[in-house]
Amino acid sequence: MIFAKLIARIFLLCAFFTASAHAALPIQTWQSATGAKVYFVENHDLPILDVEVNFAAGSSFDHAEKAGLAAMTHGLLGLGAGGLGEDQIANRFADIGAQMGGDFDMDRAAVSLRTLSSARERAAALELMAAIIQKPDFPASVLEREKARAIAGLREAATQPESIGAKAFTKALFGSHPYALGADMEPETLEKITRDDMVAFYRSHYTRNTAVVAIIGDVTREQAEAIAAQLTAELPQGASAEIIPPVPLPDAAVEKRIPHPAEQSHILIGYPGMKRGDADYFPLYVGNYILGGGGFVAMLTEEVREKRGLAYSVYSYFMPMREAGAFQIGLQTKRDQTDAALGVVRETLNKFIQSGPTDAQLKAAKDNIIGGFPLRMDSNGKILDYLSVIGFYGLPLTYLDDFNSKVGAVTAQQVKDAFARRVQPDKMVTVIVGGGAK
Amino acid sequence: MFKRWWLFLLAFLPAAAFAGNIQEMKLPNGLKVVVQEDHRSPVVVSQVWYRAGSVDEFNGTTGVAHVLEHMMFKGTKAVPAGQFSRIVAAAGGRENAFTSRDYTVYFQQLEKSHLELSFKLEADRMVNLDMSDAEFAKEVQVVMEERRWRTDDRAQSQVDERLAALVFNANPYGRPVIGWMNDLISMKANDARDWYKRWYAPNNATLVVVGDVNPQEVFALAKKYFGALKPRELPERKPQDEPAQKGERRATVKAPAKLAYVALAYRAPKLVKMDDWEPYALEILAGVMDGNPASRLNRELVRQQRVAVNVGAGYDAINRGPALFEFGGTPGEGHSAEEVENALRAQIEKVKKEGITEDELQRVKAQVIAADVYQRDSMFYQAMQIGMLESTGFSWRDIDEMPKRLQAVTAEQVKEVANKYLVDDQLSVATLDPQPIDENQPEAPEVPHDLR
């Protein structure tokens, strides 16, 4: 099926910003006996239980010479645990209709479970999840196979303009900061990873006192307490998570043109953005909705797509992380109009930074963000994501209740001021894949 | 292709307990309104399904269903170009649209008190679209960019496009939903206007609403906004049945990539009547081959033989057009597409000869039952199920029946359909022959501007 607008982007953007809950979403939180933080919402509307366990074990905890270790460790958790082989694990989940999932980014590695809440299914699913998180076997033969698959994937990605662009952008934006490590993964770094490396990484990063457990669904508080204990009590004991240093700001603009024969050029423009809990979070969030986050009604879409027909998808977003994640603008356009499209994007951005939003734009943004609030949490799946992010980043519980009022309080001057301080158009990173050599 | 398995599950797995929460009404002008109550959150999803997709297109104007979908955001007299999205956004809403082979769908997700706004806007553009030549000229460029992004620069998409064209000669399923590039270049605003006049009418649409609503209030609102719209006489839809295939077909696509890829498609029956049994057995077969990471294909080809880095299988029974049972795989380094094809075909022969085990059968059925419950967590998917069934010749009333019929499938039936349909003469194979990248040469000549 073909969408009028690239819908994946829209969902992606929603996921980047934890929405708030009204007070009607009662989050219960506690610390388990062995130190894990737990965030729980009791909801018996559907006979479903969702659980996610989060660790500070993302790609920024890698080392350059073995980049990919964090991702491989996360990927192998479910491929052999507690003496069960990968096929046994998959079949046992399937036999009860349970689904295992996960999240992995620069900061975070998470394992998630969706199961029916009926006693037999729930008990069997949690027993498997407990083994996967706490007793992974990292079988050597599975490691060799998964390395080979990952290497094949990297070599394929090295031929595809979208992947080439994303990798070059991450390297250029983050340089020697650990947030660049995800892009440092190469066949050579993967080859070096041993089973011992994975066991050591697991022991030092999947620890009981850093685990954050999110639970929503058809269980009682008492049951949720037992679930959190079952999933974390036997985790390795370890120190608190390593500290990620602040992301350095670029001294000068960087422009990388990478030749590629594709019919479209892939263009990425960016700058270090903001952190979770950033003092400028709300002005930047509201401002970005106006600039390039608001789908069909955003300024970039209006200028690049609606007025000129230069691209199917053009967007901007801030990805708030533990430290400053990317502020990123992206688009794809026919190779011979690369410079025209780039010019329109830069002009739109510069104008927005210089002038800030109009009162009408600000009002439209607030109307959408505040009015659409109930859509952010209309399913257990969405609420689970929010619980994980709030817990993992230690956002205050009142953050949920305050979200709409904080959005409502943002002024045009604050947006203009925040963008002027936080985005420097003359020092941005630009990556262009395609369009021929230059 | 792997998406289709999911879509199929979606169609087959409505919650039995929920059919009781669904009500329908038909307006005198032919618009059917289906409402499902879900009071878990104060939100509503509203979807208008037009029974017009790429299957209804003609050669020379392929892609026009999708181009018109883009143009539906380009204004009426009451709501000028660009305003539709702004009005929905101002109400806190999210909106989009999509086009498939079988239908075109427009939707909004809103806080529940704004449902009326959705009806007002959709009723207006159902009959009052007023597209200018200038807006068309810009938007068709956007669609060409979409085609480049979606297909022309993606090797596997090119193979999938080639495979459909290989399988279907008479039936329009052989043509891409996005349209052939040359048809997009040659398309005129009047082609889109003609399409709109042909298919956009209340008697060719279904309005689906799921959310925290009262059905009687929804029906009253639907009458208020859609009730006065005039029905149109719809053109006759020709069956365009695909002739019988008489022998294996093969194609190769050369495109820049590192890894090869092979896609196999067998002609298979679709679900015509609810009490057909074969499509349910084929559905179970797809689940046995590729329902979880330890299902046959992944276990054998990826995990044990290590000949492939990815494999999959899928079957799509609920379509307006003909159905296929498909397989696909990406060889790992040091292995060829031919090896993956042979390994896939060995698995097919194995299931034909030995059938499936009782464990495998029960495992797929357990997943069916659970997926049925899980999807109640999303109002959007529930609305999708209703719309898909209503737009493909079925009814939301059938949805209680489908999981029951899946549960009734036997291992013997699965073996029987495997032997009946997974046969060489009904097979088409498309293979990606990966090409090294020549950085300075565009992979295809640019189309001169004066051709437009």
Short mmCIF file of N, CA, C and O in Angstrom, two decimals, chain A residues 1-6 45-46 79 86-87 90-91 94-95 97 99 114-116 141 145 149 155-156 159-160 162 260-264 296-297 302 305-307 309 312 332-334 336-337 367-368 371-372 374-375 378-381 437, chain B residues 40-41 43 66 69-70 74 85-86 89-90 92-93 95-100 109 138-139 141-142 145-146 148-150 153-154 178 256-259 292 294 299 302-303 306 309-310 333 363 366-367 370 374 377 437-438 440-443 452:
data_model
loop_
_atom_site.label_atom_id
_atom_site.label_comp_id
_atom_site.label_asym_id
_atom_site.label_seq_id
_atom_site.Cartn_x
_atom_site.Cartn_y
_atom_site.Cartn_z
N MET A 1 0.84 -1.19 0.00
CA MET A 1 0.00 0.00 0.00
C MET A 1 0.88 1.24 0.00
O MET A 1 1.94 1.26 0.58
N ILE A 2 0.39 2.22 -0.64
CA ILE A 2 1.20 3.40 -0.84
C ILE A 2 0.52 4.58 -0.16
O ILE A 2 -0.64 4.88 -0.43
N PHE A 3 1.23 5.22 0.69
CA PHE A 3 0.65 6.32 1.44
C PHE A 3 0.90 7.66 0.76
O PHE A 3 1.90 7.84 0.08
N ALA A 4 0.01 8.60 0.99
CA ALA A 4 0.20 9.95 0.46
C ALA A 4 1.49 10.54 1.00
O ALA A 4 2.19 11.25 0.32
N LYS A 5 1.77 10.24 2.23
CA LYS A 5 2.97 10.77 2.86
C LYS A 5 3.62 9.61 3.57
O LYS A 5 2.95 8.72 4.05
N LEU A 6 4.92 9.64 3.62
CA LEU A 6 5.68 8.58 4.24
C LEU A 6 5.24 8.44 5.69
O LEU A 6 5.64 9.21 6.54
N ASP A 45 -8.62 -3.81 30.77
CA ASP A 45 -9.55 -3.75 29.64
C ASP A 45 -9.37 -4.93 28.69
O ASP A 45 -10.34 -5.42 28.12
N LEU A 46 -8.15 -5.32 28.45
CA LEU A 46 -7.86 -6.43 27.53
C LEU A 46 -7.05 -7.49 28.28
O LEU A 46 -6.26 -7.16 29.16
N LEU A 79 18.63 -15.95 21.60
CA LEU A 79 19.04 -17.05 20.72
C LEU A 79 19.81 -18.12 21.50
O LEU A 79 20.83 -18.64 21.05
N GLU A 86 17.87 -21.83 20.52
CA GLU A 86 17.09 -20.77 19.89
C GLU A 86 15.76 -21.28 19.32
O GLU A 86 14.74 -20.58 19.40
N ASP A 87 15.76 -22.49 18.77
CA ASP A 87 14.51 -23.01 18.22
C ASP A 87 13.52 -23.36 19.32
O ASP A 87 12.32 -23.14 19.19
N ALA A 90 11.98 -20.05 20.52
CA ALA A 90 11.01 -19.51 19.56
C ALA A 90 9.74 -20.35 19.55
O ALA A 90 8.63 -19.82 19.52
N ASN A 91 9.90 -21.67 19.59
CA ASN A 91 8.71 -22.53 19.56
C ASN A 91 7.89 -22.41 20.84
O ASN A 91 6.66 -22.43 20.80
N ALA A 94 5.92 -19.31 20.58
CA ALA A 94 4.85 -19.47 19.58
C ALA A 94 3.73 -20.36 20.10
O ALA A 94 2.55 -20.12 19.84
N ASP A 95 4.09 -21.39 20.88
CA ASP A 95 3.08 -22.33 21.38
C ASP A 95 2.03 -21.64 22.25
O ASP A 95 0.90 -22.12 22.36
N GLY A 97 1.48 -18.27 21.87
CA GLY A 97 1.10 -17.05 21.16
C GLY A 97 1.76 -15.80 21.71
O GLY A 97 1.30 -14.68 21.46
N GLN A 99 4.78 -12.92 22.06
CA GLN A 99 5.67 -12.26 21.11
C GLN A 99 6.81 -11.57 21.84
O GLN A 99 6.58 -10.77 22.73
N ARG A 114 5.02 -9.38 24.77
CA ARG A 114 3.56 -9.26 24.80
C ARG A 114 3.00 -10.67 24.92
O ARG A 114 3.34 -11.55 24.13
N THR A 115 2.16 -10.87 25.92
CA THR A 115 1.56 -12.20 26.11
C THR A 115 0.11 -12.06 26.55
O THR A 115 -0.30 -11.02 27.06
N LEU A 116 -0.65 -13.11 26.33
CA LEU A 116 -1.97 -13.19 26.93
C LEU A 116 -1.79 -13.20 28.45
O LEU A 116 -0.81 -13.75 28.95
N SER A 141 28.33 -20.98 18.21
CA SER A 141 27.94 -21.26 16.83
C SER A 141 26.91 -20.23 16.33
O SER A 141 26.95 -19.80 15.18
N ARG A 145 27.27 -17.38 13.19
CA ARG A 145 26.25 -17.19 12.15
C ARG A 145 25.73 -15.76 12.15
O ARG A 145 25.60 -15.13 11.09
N ARG A 149 25.79 -12.93 9.21
CA ARG A 149 24.59 -12.24 8.71
C ARG A 149 24.74 -10.73 8.83
O ARG A 149 24.38 -9.98 7.93
N ARG A 155 27.57 -5.10 4.21
CA ARG A 155 28.07 -4.99 2.83
C ARG A 155 26.95 -4.59 1.88
O ARG A 155 27.16 -3.82 0.94
N GLU A 156 25.75 -5.11 2.14
CA GLU A 156 24.61 -4.71 1.34
C GLU A 156 24.30 -3.22 1.60
O GLU A 156 24.09 -2.45 0.66
N THR A 159 25.98 -0.46 -0.28
CA THR A 159 25.62 -0.19 -1.68
C THR A 159 24.34 0.65 -1.78
O THR A 159 23.99 1.08 -2.87
N GLN A 160 23.65 0.87 -0.67
CA GLN A 160 22.34 1.51 -0.72
C GLN A 160 22.43 2.97 -0.25
O GLN A 160 22.91 3.24 0.85
N GLU A 162 20.51 5.25 1.00
CA GLU A 162 19.93 5.68 2.27
C GLU A 162 20.85 5.29 3.44
O GLU A 162 21.13 6.11 4.33
N HIS A 260 27.05 8.40 -6.13
CA HIS A 260 26.25 7.17 -6.21
C HIS A 260 25.39 7.26 -7.45
O HIS A 260 24.92 8.35 -7.78
N PRO A 261 25.16 6.14 -8.14
CA PRO A 261 24.40 6.20 -9.39
C PRO A 261 22.89 6.24 -9.22
O PRO A 261 22.16 6.27 -10.21
N ALA A 262 22.38 6.27 -8.00
CA ALA A 262 20.93 6.24 -7.79
C ALA A 262 20.25 7.40 -8.50
O ALA A 262 20.85 8.45 -8.70
N GLU A 263 18.98 7.21 -8.85
CA GLU A 263 18.24 8.26 -9.54
C GLU A 263 17.97 9.45 -8.63
O GLU A 263 17.82 10.58 -9.09
N GLN A 264 17.84 9.18 -7.32
CA GLN A 264 17.64 10.27 -6.37
C GLN A 264 18.89 10.50 -5.54
O GLN A 264 19.58 9.55 -5.17
N PHE A 296 2.16 17.18 6.78
CA PHE A 296 1.71 17.96 5.62
C PHE A 296 1.72 19.47 5.87
O PHE A 296 1.78 20.24 4.93
N VAL A 297 1.62 19.89 7.14
CA VAL A 297 1.47 21.32 7.39
C VAL A 297 2.79 21.99 7.78
O VAL A 297 2.82 23.18 8.06
N GLU A 302 5.78 22.32 3.00
CA GLU A 302 5.13 23.36 2.21
C GLU A 302 6.08 23.87 1.11
O GLU A 302 5.72 23.97 -0.06
N ARG A 305 7.87 20.36 -1.01
CA ARG A 305 6.96 19.44 -1.68
C ARG A 305 5.73 20.16 -2.26
O ARG A 305 5.46 20.06 -3.45
N GLU A 306 5.00 20.88 -1.42
CA GLU A 306 3.71 21.41 -1.87
C GLU A 306 3.89 22.52 -2.91
O GLU A 306 3.18 22.56 -3.90
N LYS A 307 4.85 23.41 -2.69
CA LYS A 307 5.02 24.52 -3.63
C LYS A 307 5.83 24.13 -4.86
O LYS A 307 5.61 24.67 -5.95
N GLY A 309 7.16 20.61 -5.61
CA GLY A 309 7.16 19.22 -6.08
C GLY A 309 8.55 18.59 -6.13
O GLY A 309 8.81 17.71 -6.94
N TYR A 312 9.18 13.67 -2.25
CA TYR A 312 8.03 12.97 -1.67
C TYR A 312 8.05 13.15 -0.15
O TYR A 312 7.04 13.43 0.48
N GLN A 332 14.78 13.29 -0.13
CA GLN A 332 15.35 12.66 -1.31
C GLN A 332 14.77 13.37 -2.53
O GLN A 332 13.58 13.67 -2.56
N THR A 333 15.63 13.62 -3.51
CA THR A 333 15.15 14.31 -4.71
C THR A 333 15.92 13.83 -5.93
O THR A 333 17.07 13.38 -5.83
N LYS A 334 15.30 13.95 -7.09
CA LYS A 334 15.94 13.58 -8.36
C LYS A 334 17.32 14.22 -8.46
O LYS A 334 17.48 15.39 -8.13
N ASP A 336 19.27 15.59 -10.58
CA ASP A 336 19.61 16.88 -11.21
C ASP A 336 18.97 18.08 -10.52
O ASP A 336 19.21 19.22 -10.90
N GLN A 337 18.14 17.84 -9.49
CA GLN A 337 17.61 18.99 -8.75
C GLN A 337 18.13 19.04 -7.31
O GLN A 337 17.57 19.71 -6.44
N ASP A 367 -2.34 23.92 18.92
CA ASP A 367 -3.65 23.28 18.75
C ASP A 367 -3.48 21.80 18.41
O ASP A 367 -4.20 20.95 18.93
N ASN A 368 -2.54 21.51 17.53
CA ASN A 368 -2.36 20.12 17.14
C ASN A 368 -1.76 19.29 18.27
O ASN A 368 -2.24 18.20 18.58
N GLY A 371 -4.31 19.31 21.27
CA GLY A 371 -5.57 18.65 20.90
C GLY A 371 -5.40 17.18 20.59
O GLY A 371 -6.33 16.38 20.74
N GLY A 372 -4.21 16.80 20.12
CA GLY A 372 -3.98 15.40 19.76
C GLY A 372 -3.45 14.57 20.90
O GLY A 372 -3.12 13.40 20.72
N PRO A 374 -4.76 12.91 23.40
CA PRO A 374 -5.30 11.56 23.70
C PRO A 374 -4.80 10.49 22.73
O PRO A 374 -4.76 9.32 23.07
N LEU A 375 -4.41 10.89 21.51
CA LEU A 375 -3.94 9.90 20.53
C LEU A 375 -2.59 9.33 20.91
O LEU A 375 -2.18 8.29 20.39
N ASP A 378 -3.41 5.96 23.31
CA ASP A 378 -4.67 5.25 23.13
C ASP A 378 -4.50 3.75 22.99
O ASP A 378 -5.42 3.05 22.58
N SER A 379 -3.31 3.23 23.33
CA SER A 379 -3.13 1.77 23.31
C SER A 379 -2.08 1.38 24.35
O SER A 379 -1.23 2.19 24.73
N ASN A 380 -2.17 0.15 24.80
CA ASN A 380 -1.18 -0.33 25.76
C ASN A 380 0.22 -0.29 25.18
O ASN A 380 1.20 -0.01 25.86
N GLY A 381 0.32 -0.59 23.88
CA GLY A 381 1.63 -0.59 23.24
C GLY A 381 2.29 0.78 23.32
O GLY A 381 3.49 0.88 23.61
N ALA A 437 29.71 12.79 -8.90
CA ALA A 437 30.87 13.32 -8.19
C ALA A 437 30.92 14.83 -8.37
O ALA A 437 30.39 15.37 -9.33
N ARG B 40 -12.02 2.34 25.20
CA ARG B 40 -10.83 2.32 26.07
C ARG B 40 -10.16 3.68 26.16
O ARG B 40 -9.49 3.98 27.13
N SER B 41 -10.27 4.50 25.10
CA SER B 41 -9.64 5.82 25.10
C SER B 41 -10.59 6.80 24.43
O SER B 41 -11.35 6.41 23.55
N VAL B 43 -10.88 8.54 21.93
CA VAL B 43 -10.43 8.85 20.57
C VAL B 43 -11.29 8.11 19.57
O VAL B 43 -12.05 7.20 19.91
N HIS B 66 -3.52 6.13 -7.44
CA HIS B 66 -2.66 6.69 -6.41
C HIS B 66 -2.43 8.19 -6.61
O HIS B 66 -2.39 8.96 -5.65
N GLU B 69 -5.33 9.94 -5.29
CA GLU B 69 -5.27 9.97 -3.82
C GLU B 69 -4.46 11.19 -3.37
O GLU B 69 -4.86 11.90 -2.44
N HIS B 70 -3.34 11.44 -4.01
CA HIS B 70 -2.56 12.66 -3.68
C HIS B 70 -3.39 13.92 -3.97
O HIS B 70 -3.38 14.87 -3.20
N LYS B 74 -5.84 18.39 -2.57
CA LYS B 74 -5.55 19.61 -3.30
C LYS B 74 -6.76 20.50 -3.52
O LYS B 74 -6.75 21.36 -4.41
N SER B 85 -5.46 19.47 5.38
CA SER B 85 -4.54 19.02 6.42
C SER B 85 -4.44 20.02 7.56
O SER B 85 -4.28 19.63 8.72
N ARG B 86 -4.54 21.30 7.23
CA ARG B 86 -4.46 22.31 8.30
C ARG B 86 -5.66 22.24 9.23
O ARG B 86 -5.53 22.41 10.45
N ALA B 89 -5.26 19.19 11.41
CA ALA B 89 -4.18 19.41 12.37
C ALA B 89 -4.64 20.34 13.49
O ALA B 89 -4.32 20.14 14.66
N ALA B 90 -5.41 21.37 13.14
CA ALA B 90 -5.87 22.32 14.14
C ALA B 90 -6.77 21.65 15.17
O ALA B 90 -6.87 22.10 16.31
N GLY B 92 -6.16 18.80 16.33
CA GLY B 92 -5.32 17.82 17.03
C GLY B 92 -5.27 16.48 16.32
O GLY B 92 -4.81 15.49 16.88
N GLY B 93 -5.72 16.44 15.08
CA GLY B 93 -5.84 15.17 14.38
C GLY B 93 -4.61 14.75 13.62
O GLY B 93 -3.72 15.55 13.34
N GLU B 95 -3.77 12.45 10.02
CA GLU B 95 -4.51 12.02 8.84
C GLU B 95 -3.53 11.57 7.79
O GLU B 95 -2.37 11.96 7.79
N ASN B 96 -4.02 10.75 6.88
CA ASN B 96 -3.23 10.32 5.75
C ASN B 96 -4.17 9.55 4.83
O ASN B 96 -5.40 9.56 5.03
N ALA B 97 -3.60 8.93 3.82
CA ALA B 97 -4.39 8.14 2.89
C ALA B 97 -3.46 7.10 2.30
O ALA B 97 -2.25 7.27 2.31
N PHE B 98 -4.04 6.02 1.79
CA PHE B 98 -3.21 5.03 1.09
C PHE B 98 -3.99 4.36 -0.02
O PHE B 98 -5.22 4.30 0.00
N THR B 99 -3.22 3.88 -0.99
CA THR B 99 -3.80 3.23 -2.17
C THR B 99 -3.22 1.83 -2.28
O THR B 99 -2.01 1.65 -2.11
N SER B 100 -4.06 0.85 -2.55
CA SER B 100 -3.57 -0.50 -2.79
C SER B 100 -4.07 -0.97 -4.14
O SER B 100 -4.68 -0.21 -4.88
N GLN B 109 -7.44 10.33 12.57
CA GLN B 109 -7.50 9.90 13.97
C GLN B 109 -7.64 11.16 14.81
O GLN B 109 -6.82 12.08 14.68
N LYS B 138 2.43 19.89 -10.27
CA LYS B 138 3.40 19.80 -9.16
C LYS B 138 3.30 18.43 -8.49
O LYS B 138 4.31 17.81 -8.18
N GLU B 139 2.07 18.00 -8.25
CA GLU B 139 1.91 16.79 -7.45
C GLU B 139 2.37 15.55 -8.19
O GLU B 139 2.89 14.60 -7.57
N GLN B 141 4.85 15.36 -10.03
CA GLN B 141 6.30 15.32 -9.80
C GLN B 141 6.62 14.67 -8.46
O GLN B 141 7.59 13.92 -8.33
N VAL B 142 5.81 14.99 -7.45
CA VAL B 142 6.00 14.37 -6.14
C VAL B 142 5.84 12.85 -6.25
O VAL B 142 6.61 12.08 -5.67
N GLU B 145 8.84 11.32 -7.71
CA GLU B 145 9.89 11.18 -6.68
C GLU B 145 9.59 9.97 -5.79
O GLU B 145 10.50 9.24 -5.40
N GLU B 146 8.32 9.79 -5.50
CA GLU B 146 7.93 8.65 -4.67
C GLU B 146 8.29 7.33 -5.36
O GLU B 146 8.79 6.40 -4.74
N ARG B 148 10.68 6.85 -7.61
CA ARG B 148 12.15 6.68 -7.57
C ARG B 148 12.58 6.14 -6.22
O ARG B 148 13.42 5.24 -6.11
N TRP B 149 12.01 6.75 -5.16
CA TRP B 149 12.40 6.38 -3.79
C TRP B 149 11.96 4.96 -3.45
O TRP B 149 12.68 4.19 -2.85
N ARG B 150 10.73 4.60 -3.86
CA ARG B 150 10.11 3.36 -3.45
C ARG B 150 10.58 2.17 -4.28
O ARG B 150 10.72 1.06 -3.76
N ASP B 153 15.14 3.00 -7.06
CA ASP B 153 16.44 2.92 -6.38
C ASP B 153 16.52 1.76 -5.39
O ASP B 153 17.45 1.71 -4.58
N ARG B 154 15.56 0.85 -5.42
CA ARG B 154 15.61 -0.29 -4.51
C ARG B 154 15.58 -1.58 -5.31
O ARG B 154 14.59 -1.92 -5.96
N ILE B 178 2.02 2.03 -7.89
CA ILE B 178 2.56 3.38 -8.10
C ILE B 178 2.51 3.78 -9.58
O ILE B 178 2.57 4.96 -9.91
N PRO B 256 22.10 -2.34 -8.89
CA PRO B 256 23.20 -2.19 -7.94
C PRO B 256 22.85 -2.76 -6.57
O PRO B 256 21.82 -2.38 -6.00
N ALA B 257 23.64 -3.67 -6.10
CA ALA B 257 23.42 -4.29 -4.79
C ALA B 257 24.63 -5.17 -4.51
O ALA B 257 25.46 -5.40 -5.39
N LYS B 258 24.75 -5.63 -3.28
CA LYS B 258 25.79 -6.58 -2.94
C LYS B 258 25.23 -7.99 -2.91
O LYS B 258 25.81 -8.92 -3.45
N LEU B 259 24.07 -8.15 -2.27
CA LEU B 259 23.48 -9.47 -2.10
C LEU B 259 22.44 -9.73 -3.18
O LEU B 259 21.71 -8.83 -3.58
N ASN B 292 7.10 -18.02 12.81
CA ASN B 292 7.94 -17.55 13.92
C ASN B 292 9.38 -17.88 13.57
O ASN B 292 9.63 -18.56 12.57
N ALA B 294 11.47 -19.93 14.50
CA ALA B 294 11.85 -21.34 14.39
C ALA B 294 10.97 -22.10 13.41
O ALA B 294 10.99 -23.33 13.36
N ARG B 299 14.44 -21.74 10.20
CA ARG B 299 15.22 -22.75 10.93
C ARG B 299 16.16 -23.50 9.99
O ARG B 299 17.34 -23.66 10.27
N VAL B 302 18.28 -20.47 7.23
CA VAL B 302 19.10 -19.44 7.87
C VAL B 302 19.91 -20.03 9.03
O VAL B 302 21.11 -19.85 9.11
N ARG B 303 19.22 -20.76 9.90
CA ARG B 303 19.89 -21.21 11.12
C ARG B 303 20.73 -22.47 10.91
O ARG B 303 21.83 -22.56 11.44
N ARG B 306 22.44 -22.36 6.71
CA ARG B 306 23.14 -21.07 6.61
C ARG B 306 23.40 -20.66 5.17
O ARG B 306 24.42 -20.05 4.84
N VAL B 309 20.52 -15.38 4.42
CA VAL B 309 20.51 -14.49 5.58
C VAL B 309 19.09 -14.06 5.94
O VAL B 309 18.82 -13.62 7.05
N ASN B 310 18.18 -14.16 5.00
CA ASN B 310 16.77 -13.88 5.26
C ASN B 310 15.92 -14.75 4.35
O ASN B 310 16.26 -14.96 3.19
N GLU B 333 26.70 -14.43 2.05
CA GLU B 333 27.90 -14.31 1.23
C GLU B 333 28.47 -15.70 0.95
O GLU B 333 28.47 -16.57 1.81
N ARG B 363 0.73 -24.96 16.90
CA ARG B 363 1.51 -23.74 17.15
C ARG B 363 0.95 -22.58 16.33
O ARG B 363 0.78 -21.48 16.83
N ALA B 366 -2.33 -21.50 17.82
CA ALA B 366 -2.17 -20.72 19.06
C ALA B 366 -1.82 -19.27 18.73
O ALA B 366 -2.30 -18.32 19.37
N GLN B 367 -0.99 -19.09 17.71
CA GLN B 367 -0.61 -17.73 17.32
C GLN B 367 -1.81 -16.97 16.75
O GLN B 367 -1.95 -15.77 16.97
N ALA B 370 -3.93 -15.79 19.71
CA ALA B 370 -3.32 -14.69 20.45
C ALA B 370 -3.35 -13.40 19.63
O ALA B 370 -3.69 -12.33 20.15
N TYR B 374 -4.48 -9.56 20.54
CA TYR B 374 -3.53 -8.45 20.53
C TYR B 374 -4.01 -7.28 19.68
O TYR B 374 -3.77 -6.12 19.99
N ASP B 377 -5.79 -4.06 20.69
CA ASP B 377 -5.08 -2.92 21.30
C ASP B 377 -4.99 -1.73 20.35
O ASP B 377 -4.61 -0.65 20.75
N ILE B 437 28.63 -1.06 -8.18
CA ILE B 437 28.22 0.33 -8.34
C ILE B 437 29.24 1.09 -9.16
O ILE B 437 30.43 1.10 -8.85
N ASP B 438 28.77 1.71 -10.21
CA ASP B 438 29.61 2.65 -10.96
C ASP B 438 29.18 4.04 -10.51
O ASP B 438 28.12 4.54 -10.88
N ASN B 440 29.83 7.03 -11.04
CA ASN B 440 29.67 8.24 -11.85
C ASN B 440 28.63 8.12 -12.94
O ASN B 440 28.39 9.06 -13.67
N GLN B 441 28.03 6.94 -13.04
CA GLN B 441 27.03 6.75 -14.08
C GLN B 441 25.65 6.55 -13.47
O GLN B 441 25.45 5.67 -12.66
N PRO B 442 24.70 7.36 -13.85
CA PRO B 442 23.32 7.07 -13.45
C PRO B 442 22.94 5.70 -13.97
O PRO B 442 23.37 5.30 -15.05
N GLU B 443 22.13 4.96 -13.18
CA GLU B 443 21.85 3.59 -13.58
C GLU B 443 20.89 3.53 -14.76
O GLU B 443 20.79 2.54 -15.44
N ARG B 452 7.71 15.52 -21.33
CA ARG B 452 6.54 15.63 -20.47
C ARG B 452 5.39 16.35 -21.13
O ARG B 452 5.57 17.40 -21.67
#
